[in-house]
PDB file of C-alpha atoms in Angstrom:
ATOM      1  CA  THR A 207     107.042 103.109  83.509  1.00 85.00           C
ATOM      2  CA  TYR A 208     103.945 103.487  86.527  1.00 86.00           C
ATOM      3  CA  PHE A 209     101.805 103.566  83.754  1.00 87.00           C
ATOM      4  CA  PHE A 210     102.909 100.463  82.275  1.00 89.00           C
ATOM      5  CA  ASN A 211     103.807  98.788  85.573  1.00 88.00           C
ATOM      6  CA  SER A 212      99.624  99.033  86.495  1.00 89.00           C
ATOM      7  CA  LEU A 213      98.888  98.280  83.035  1.00 89.00           C
ATOM      8  CA  LEU A 214     100.794  95.224  83.421  1.00 90.00           C
ATOM      9  CA  ALA A 215     100.139  94.153  87.404  1.00 89.00           C
ATOM     10  CA  ALA A 216      96.280  94.944  86.817  1.00 90.00           C
ATOM     11  CA  GLY A 217      96.247  93.246  82.976  1.00 90.00           C
ATOM     12  CA  VAL A 218      97.633  90.331  83.865  1.00 90.00           C
ATOM     13  CA  SER A 219      96.322  89.583  86.958  1.00 91.00           C
ATOM     14  CA  THR A 220      92.438  89.990  85.896  1.00 91.00           C
ATOM     15  CA  LEU A 221      92.782  88.126  82.814  1.00 92.00           C
ATOM     16  CA  VAL A 222      94.265  85.059  85.260  1.00 92.00           C
ATOM     17  CA  SER A 223      92.344  85.251  87.991  1.00 91.00           C
ATOM     18  CA  LEU A 224      88.966  85.853  85.332  1.00 92.00           C
ATOM     19  CA  LEU A 225      89.888  82.315  84.188  1.00 91.00           C
ATOM     20  CA  PHE A 226      90.094  80.893  87.337  1.00 92.00           C
ATOM     21  CA  TYR A 227      86.960  82.003  88.597  1.00 92.00           C
ATOM     22  CA  ALA A 228      85.403  81.645  85.776  1.00 93.00           C
ATOM     23  CA  MET A 229      85.472  77.727  86.374  1.00 92.00           C
ATOM     24  CA  GLY A 230      84.703  77.905  90.274  1.00 90.00           C
ATOM     25  CA  ALA A 231      81.969  79.859  89.186  1.00 92.00           C
ATOM     26  CA  TYR A 232      81.203  77.241  86.749  1.00 92.00           C
ATOM     27  CA  VAL A 233      81.128  74.314  88.932  1.00 91.00           C
ATOM     28  CA  ILE A 234      79.118  75.925  91.507  1.00 91.00           C
ATOM     29  CA  ALA A 235      76.446  76.897  89.365  1.00 90.00           C
ATOM     30  CA  LYS A 236      76.030  73.650  87.228  1.00 89.00           C
ATOM     31  CA  PHE A 237      76.865  70.870  89.210  1.00 88.00           C
ATOM     32  CA  GLU A 238      75.565  69.262  92.798  1.00 87.00           C
ATOM     33  CA  PHE A 239      78.213  68.091  95.236  1.00 87.00           C
ATOM     34  CA  PRO A 240      78.498  68.045  99.254  1.00 89.00           C
ATOM     35  CA  GLY A 241      79.850  71.457 100.782  1.00 87.00           C
ATOM     36  CA  ARG A 242      78.573  73.511  97.627  1.00 88.00           C
ATOM     37  CA  LYS A 243      77.095  76.005  99.161  1.00 88.00           C
ATOM     38  CA  LEU A 244      79.388  76.697 101.762  1.00 90.00           C
ATOM     39  CA  LEU A 245      82.026  76.686  99.695  1.00 89.00           C
ATOM     40  CA  PHE A 246      80.020  79.775  97.606  1.00 89.00           C
ATOM     41  CA  ALA A 247      79.131  80.970 101.239  1.00 88.00           C
ATOM     42  CA  LEU A 248      82.989  81.239 101.906  1.00 87.00           C
ATOM     43  CA  PHE A 249      83.707  82.745  98.910  1.00 84.00           C
ATOM     44  CA  THR A 250      80.835  85.208  98.909  1.00 83.00           C
ATOM     45  CA  ILE A 251      81.521  86.415 102.792  1.00 85.00           C
ATOM     46  CA  THR A 252      85.049  87.696 102.172  1.00 83.00           C
ATOM     47  CA  LEU A 253      83.074  90.631 101.135  1.00 82.00           C
ATOM     48  CA  LEU A 254      83.022  91.859 104.803  1.00 83.00           C
ATOM     49  CA  VAL A 255      86.532  91.243 105.418  1.00 83.00           C
ATOM     50  CA  PRO A 256      88.658  94.503 105.411  1.00 82.00           C
ATOM     51  CA  SER A 257      91.663  94.589 103.441  1.00 79.00           C
ATOM     52  CA  HIS A 258      93.645  96.615 105.937  1.00 82.00           C
ATOM     53  CA  SER A 259      93.134  93.449 108.204  1.00 86.00           C
ATOM     54  CA  LYS A 260      94.612  90.922 106.200  1.00 86.00           C
ATOM     55  CA  THR A 261      97.862  93.015 105.517  1.00 88.00           C
ATOM     56  CA  GLN A 262      99.982  91.232 108.281  1.00 89.00           C
ATOM     57  CA  PRO A 263      98.816  87.825 106.226  1.00 89.00           C
ATOM     58  CA  ILE A 264      99.523  88.535 102.685  1.00 89.00           C
ATOM     59  CA  PHE A 265     102.880  90.540 103.228  1.00 90.00           C
ATOM     60  CA  SER A 266     104.178  87.326 105.950  1.00 91.00           C
ATOM     61  CA  LEU A 267     103.235  85.189 102.874  1.00 90.00           C
ATOM     62  CA  ILE A 268     105.165  87.503  99.609  1.00 89.00           C
ATOM     63  CA  MET A 269     108.292  87.597 101.806  1.00 90.00           C
ATOM     64  CA  LYS A 270     108.088  84.307 102.686  1.00 91.00           C
ATOM     65  CA  LEU A 271     107.827  83.658  98.712  1.00 88.00           C
ATOM     66  CA  ASN A 272     110.667  86.199  98.004  1.00 89.00           C
ATOM     67  CA  LEU A 273     108.485  87.705  95.985  1.00 85.00           C
ATOM     68  CA  TYR A 274     108.474  91.770  97.737  1.00 88.00           C
ATOM     69  CA  ASP A 275     108.707  94.218  95.187  1.00 85.00           C
ATOM     70  CA  SER A 276     105.623  92.850  93.172  1.00 83.00           C
ATOM     71  CA  VAL A 277     102.128  93.563  93.404  1.00 86.00           C
ATOM     72  CA  THR A 278     100.613  90.823  90.303  1.00 86.00           C
ATOM     73  CA  LEU A 279     100.600  88.069  93.040  1.00 86.00           C
ATOM     74  CA  VAL A 280      98.122  89.730  95.626  1.00 88.00           C
ATOM     75  CA  TYR A 281      96.031  91.528  92.913  1.00 90.00           C
ATOM     76  CA  LEU A 282      95.350  87.886  91.446  1.00 88.00           C
ATOM     77  CA  SER A 283      92.875  87.249  94.583  1.00 84.00           C
ATOM     78  CA  ALA A 284      91.892  90.791  94.621  1.00 82.00           C
ATOM     79  CA  GLY A 285      87.839  91.027  93.623  1.00 83.00           C
ATOM     80  CA  MET A 286      87.204  87.220  94.064  1.00 86.00           C
ATOM     81  CA  ALA A 287      83.841  87.346  96.118  1.00 86.00           C
ATOM     82  CA  MET A 288      82.614  89.544  93.686  1.00 87.00           C
ATOM     83  CA  SER A 289      83.791  87.511  91.043  1.00 88.00           C
ATOM     84  CA  ILE A 290      82.388  84.977  91.999  1.00 90.00           C
ATOM     85  CA  PHE A 291      79.111  85.969  92.753  1.00 88.00           C
ATOM     86  CA  VAL A 292      78.411  88.004  89.840  1.00 88.00           C
ATOM     87  CA  LEU A 293      79.451  84.785  87.285  1.00 91.00           C
ATOM     88  CA  LYS A 294      77.812  82.458  89.575  1.00 90.00           C
ATOM     89  CA  ALA A 295      74.730  84.144  88.675  1.00 87.00           C
ATOM     90  CA  GLY A 296      76.055  84.120  84.820  1.00 88.00           C
ATOM     91  CA  PHE A 297      76.325  80.487  84.438  1.00 91.00           C
ATOM     92  CA  MET A 298      73.075  79.948  86.205  1.00 89.00           C
ATOM     93  CA  ALA A 299      71.106  82.331  83.407  1.00 87.00           C
ATOM     94  CA  ILE A 300      72.483  79.153  80.767  1.00 87.00           C
ATOM     95  CA  PRO A 301      70.267  76.661  80.595  1.00 88.00           C
ATOM     96  CA  LYS A 302      71.363  73.057  81.898  1.00 86.00           C
ATOM     97  CA  SER A 303      69.830  71.593  78.545  1.00 87.00           C
ATOM     98  CA  LEU A 304      73.079  72.771  76.665  1.00 87.00           C
ATOM     99  CA  ASP A 305      75.201  71.031  79.050  1.00 87.00           C
ATOM    100  CA  GLU A 306      73.028  67.982  78.378  1.00 86.00           C
ATOM    101  CA  ALA A 307      72.867  68.304  75.158  1.00 88.00           C
ATOM    102  CA  ALA A 308      77.073  68.775  75.000  1.00 87.00           C
ATOM    103  CA  THR A 309      77.624  65.669  76.948  1.00 86.00           C
ATOM    104  CA  LEU A 310      75.315  63.448  74.657  1.00 86.00           C
ATOM    105  CA  ASP A 311      77.128  64.552  71.766  1.00 85.00           C
ATOM    106  CA  GLY A 312      80.012  63.294  73.158  1.00 86.00           C
ATOM    107  CA  ALA A 313      81.802  66.663  74.582  1.00 85.00           C
ATOM    108  CA  SER A 314      83.963  66.524  77.579  1.00 86.00           C
ATOM    109  CA  PHE A 315      84.174  68.676  80.506  1.00 86.00           C
ATOM    110  CA  PHE A 316      86.631  71.725  79.601  1.00 88.00           C
ATOM    111  CA  ARG A 317      84.774  71.587  75.831  1.00 88.00           C
ATOM    112  CA  THR A 318      81.648  71.969  77.135  1.00 89.00           C
ATOM    113  CA  PHE A 319      82.787  75.050  79.316  1.00 90.00           C
ATOM    114  CA  TRP A 320      85.106  76.695  76.699  1.00 90.00           C
ATOM    115  CA  THR A 321      82.710  76.404  73.766  1.00 89.00           C
ATOM    116  CA  ILE A 322      79.059  76.473  75.051  1.00 88.00           C
ATOM    117  CA  ASN A 323      79.054  78.486  78.846  1.00 91.00           C
ATOM    118  CA  LEU A 324      81.873  80.634  78.447  1.00 90.00           C
ATOM    119  CA  PRO A 325      80.570  82.439  75.611  1.00 89.00           C
ATOM    120  CA  LEU A 326      76.688  82.478  76.407  1.00 88.00           C
ATOM    121  CA  ALA A 327      78.309  83.977  79.952  1.00 88.00           C
ATOM    122  CA  LYS A 328      79.816  86.773  78.206  1.00 86.00           C
ATOM    123  CA  SER A 329      77.903  89.646  79.801  1.00 84.00           C
ATOM    124  CA  ALA A 330      79.150  88.379  83.870  1.00 88.00           C
ATOM    125  CA  LEU A 331      82.433  87.867  82.213  1.00 89.00           C
ATOM    126  CA  ALA A 332      82.806  91.415  81.481  1.00 86.00           C
ATOM    127  CA  THR A 333      81.102  92.614  84.342  1.00 86.00           C
ATOM    128  CA  ALA A 334      84.009  90.709  86.167  1.00 89.00           C
ATOM    129  CA  GLY A 335      86.744  91.159  84.658  1.00 89.00           C
ATOM    130  CA  ILE A 336      85.810  95.389  84.774  1.00 87.00           C
ATOM    131  CA  LEU A 337      85.273  95.479  88.225  1.00 87.00           C
ATOM    132  CA  MET A 338      88.788  93.369  88.896  1.00 90.00           C
ATOM    133  CA  PHE A 339      90.653  95.739  86.669  1.00 90.00           C
ATOM    134  CA  LEU A 340      89.386  98.727  88.221  1.00 88.00           C
ATOM    135  CA  GLY A 341      89.816  97.779  91.687  1.00 89.00           C
ATOM    136  CA  ASN A 342      93.511  96.243  90.865  1.00 90.00           C
ATOM    137  CA  TRP A 343      94.079  99.577  88.642  1.00 90.00           C
ATOM    138  CA  ASN A 344      93.564 102.269  91.131  1.00 88.00           C
ATOM    139  CA  GLU A 345      95.147  99.952  94.055  1.00 89.00           C
ATOM    140  CA  TYR A 346      97.267 102.061  95.899  1.00 88.00           C
ATOM    141  CA  TYR A 347      97.322 100.367  99.541  1.00 89.00           C
ATOM    142  CA  PHE A 348      99.090  96.830  98.510  1.00 90.00           C
ATOM    143  CA  ALA A 349     101.077  98.714  95.951  1.00 89.00           C
ATOM    144  CA  SER A 350     102.351 101.242  98.649  1.00 88.00           C
ATOM    145  CA  LEU A 351     103.173  98.300 101.392  1.00 88.00           C
ATOM    146  CA  LEU A 352     104.759  96.133  98.736  1.00 88.00           C
ATOM    147  CA  THR A 353     106.780  97.963  96.336  1.00 87.00           C
ATOM    148  CA  VAL A 354     110.125  99.425  97.039  1.00 84.00           C
ATOM    149  CA  SER A 355     111.904 100.051  93.823  1.00 84.00           C
ATOM    150  CA  ASP A 356     110.587 103.289  91.202  1.00 81.00           C
ATOM    151  CA  SER A 357     110.871 100.251  88.459  1.00 83.00           C
ATOM    152  CA  GLN A 358     107.981  98.800  89.979  1.00 84.00           C
ATOM    153  CA  ARG A 359     105.638 101.354  91.246  1.00 85.00           C
ATOM    154  CA  THR A 360     102.134 101.348  90.236  1.00 87.00           C
ATOM    155  CA  LEU A 361     100.511 104.677  88.728  1.00 86.00           C
ATOM    156  CA  PRO A 362      98.198 106.117  92.411  1.00 86.00           C
ATOM    157  CA  ILE A 363     102.078 105.643  94.082  1.00 86.00           C
ATOM    158  CA  ALA A 364     103.214 107.684  91.338  1.00 82.00           C
ATOM    159  CA  LEU A 365     100.377 110.384  92.087  1.00 81.00           C
ATOM    160  CA  ALA A 366     102.111 110.778  95.620  1.00 77.00           C
ATOM    161  CA  PHE A 367     105.181 112.671  93.542  1.00 75.00           C
ATOM    162  CA  PHE A 368     103.744 115.440  92.284  1.00 72.00           C
ATOM    163  CA  THR A 369     103.511 116.492  95.639  1.00 68.00           C
ATOM    164  CA  SER A 370     105.655 118.502  98.427  1.00 62.00           C
ATOM    165  CA  GLU A 371     105.300 119.429 101.859  1.00 57.00           C
ATOM    166  CA  PHE A 372     105.291 123.283 100.787  1.00 59.00           C
ATOM    167  CA  SER A 373     104.480 123.352  97.367  1.00 63.00           C
ATOM    168  CA  TYR A 374     101.847 121.231  94.785  1.00 69.00           C
ATOM    169  CA  ASN A 375     102.489 121.267  90.821  1.00 69.00           C
ATOM    170  CA  TYR A 376      99.101 121.279  89.574  1.00 74.00           C
ATOM    171  CA  THR A 377      99.383 121.096  85.987  1.00 78.00           C
ATOM    172  CA  GLN A 378     101.225 117.862  86.273  1.00 77.00           C
ATOM    173  CA  LEU A 379      99.030 116.157  88.870  1.00 77.00           C
ATOM    174  CA  PHE A 380      96.043 116.935  87.048  1.00 81.00           C
ATOM    175  CA  ALA A 381      97.420 115.297  83.477  1.00 80.00           C
ATOM    176  CA  ALA A 382      98.625 112.571  85.977  1.00 79.00           C
ATOM    177  CA  LEU A 383      95.123 112.047  87.159  1.00 81.00           C
ATOM    178  CA  THR A 384      93.441 112.232  83.603  1.00 83.00           C
ATOM    179  CA  ILE A 385      95.820 109.434  82.528  1.00 81.00           C
ATOM    180  CA  VAL A 386      95.281 107.212  85.395  1.00 81.00           C
ATOM    181  CA  ILE A 387      91.159 108.206  85.219  1.00 83.00           C
ATOM    182  CA  LEU A 388      91.130 107.581  81.398  1.00 83.00           C
ATOM    183  CA  PRO A 389      91.523 103.363  80.615  1.00 81.00           C
ATOM    184  CA  GLY A 390      88.906 102.995  83.087  1.00 76.00           C
ATOM    185  CA  ILE A 391      86.629 105.300  81.239  1.00 81.00           C
ATOM    186  CA  ILE A 392      87.267 103.422  77.537  1.00 83.00           C
ATOM    187  CA  LEU A 393      87.165 100.060  79.131  1.00 78.00           C
ATOM    188  CA  TYR A 394      83.536 100.568  80.423  1.00 76.00           C
ATOM    189  CA  ALA A 395      82.359 102.848  77.474  1.00 78.00           C
ATOM    190  CA  LEU A 396      83.826  99.589  74.992  1.00 77.00           C
ATOM    191  CA  ALA A 397      81.667  96.681  77.296  1.00 70.00           C
ATOM    192  CA  GLN A 398      78.402  98.857  79.272  1.00 70.00           C
ATOM    193  CA  ASP A 399      76.342  96.996  77.549  1.00 68.00           C
ATOM    194  CA  GLN A 400      77.342  93.525  78.652  1.00 63.00           C
ATOM    195  CA  VAL A 401      77.978  95.262  82.505  1.00 63.00           C
ATOM    196  CA  GLN A 402      74.596  96.618  81.722  1.00 62.00           C
ATOM    197  CA  ALA A 403      73.242  92.323  80.836  1.00 61.00           C
ATOM    198  CA  SER A 404      74.718  90.892  83.184  1.00 56.00           C
ATOM    199  CA  VAL A 405      73.975  93.269  86.554  1.00 56.00           C
ATOM    200  CA  ALA A 406      70.217  92.958  85.197  1.00 54.00           C
ATOM    201  CA  ALA A 407      70.606  89.314  85.158  1.00 53.00           C
ATOM    202  CA  SER A 408      71.658  89.034  88.148  1.00 50.00           C
ATOM    203  CA  GLY A 409      69.774  91.274  90.187  1.00 47.00           C
ATOM    204  CA  VAL A 410      72.398  93.344  91.664  1.00 45.00           C
ATOM    205  CA  LYS A 411      71.701  96.592  92.006  1.00 42.00           C
ATOM    206  CA  GLY A 412      74.234  99.639  90.767  1.00 41.00           C
TER     207      GLY A 412
END
């Protein structure tokens, strides 16, 4: 149950947010409009904001929306700054001549984005997706704050159940840790070539 909760919360939120962030990064990278640089700066500057400082507004928003005992909405916005940064670099590496040729051939804005730019930016998409998924998969703070029922808890919260004040069940704890770590290793192993290509293209050291 905990594994499925983590997979659902991290997977769904990553896929949905990746689509929206890709749209935003595509517009910022390819089009000139007033406030473009300011908008990108506002996105990326959130990297400097500690997650704990956003506790009160996020908690108030979740309570007003009557979405307590669920972390999916919070995970949708996690990793926004890094994703926009990586995806913008990925789209900027795609020549604008391809967009111009598609426009001359009568392709719409959405078709140019979906059939030309999105496939060519798969390295950046893989990098941003993996970073968001692993961040959501391993997230503990908001999962412990916003979930109360046992049926909605995620794997990082479940790990705390293997220890008590005076005893530790190391056998089951290490087995649970393996389950937590394994998906991230498999995901990165499958997409490591795309990640390395994106990091090289964006100039991000890691």
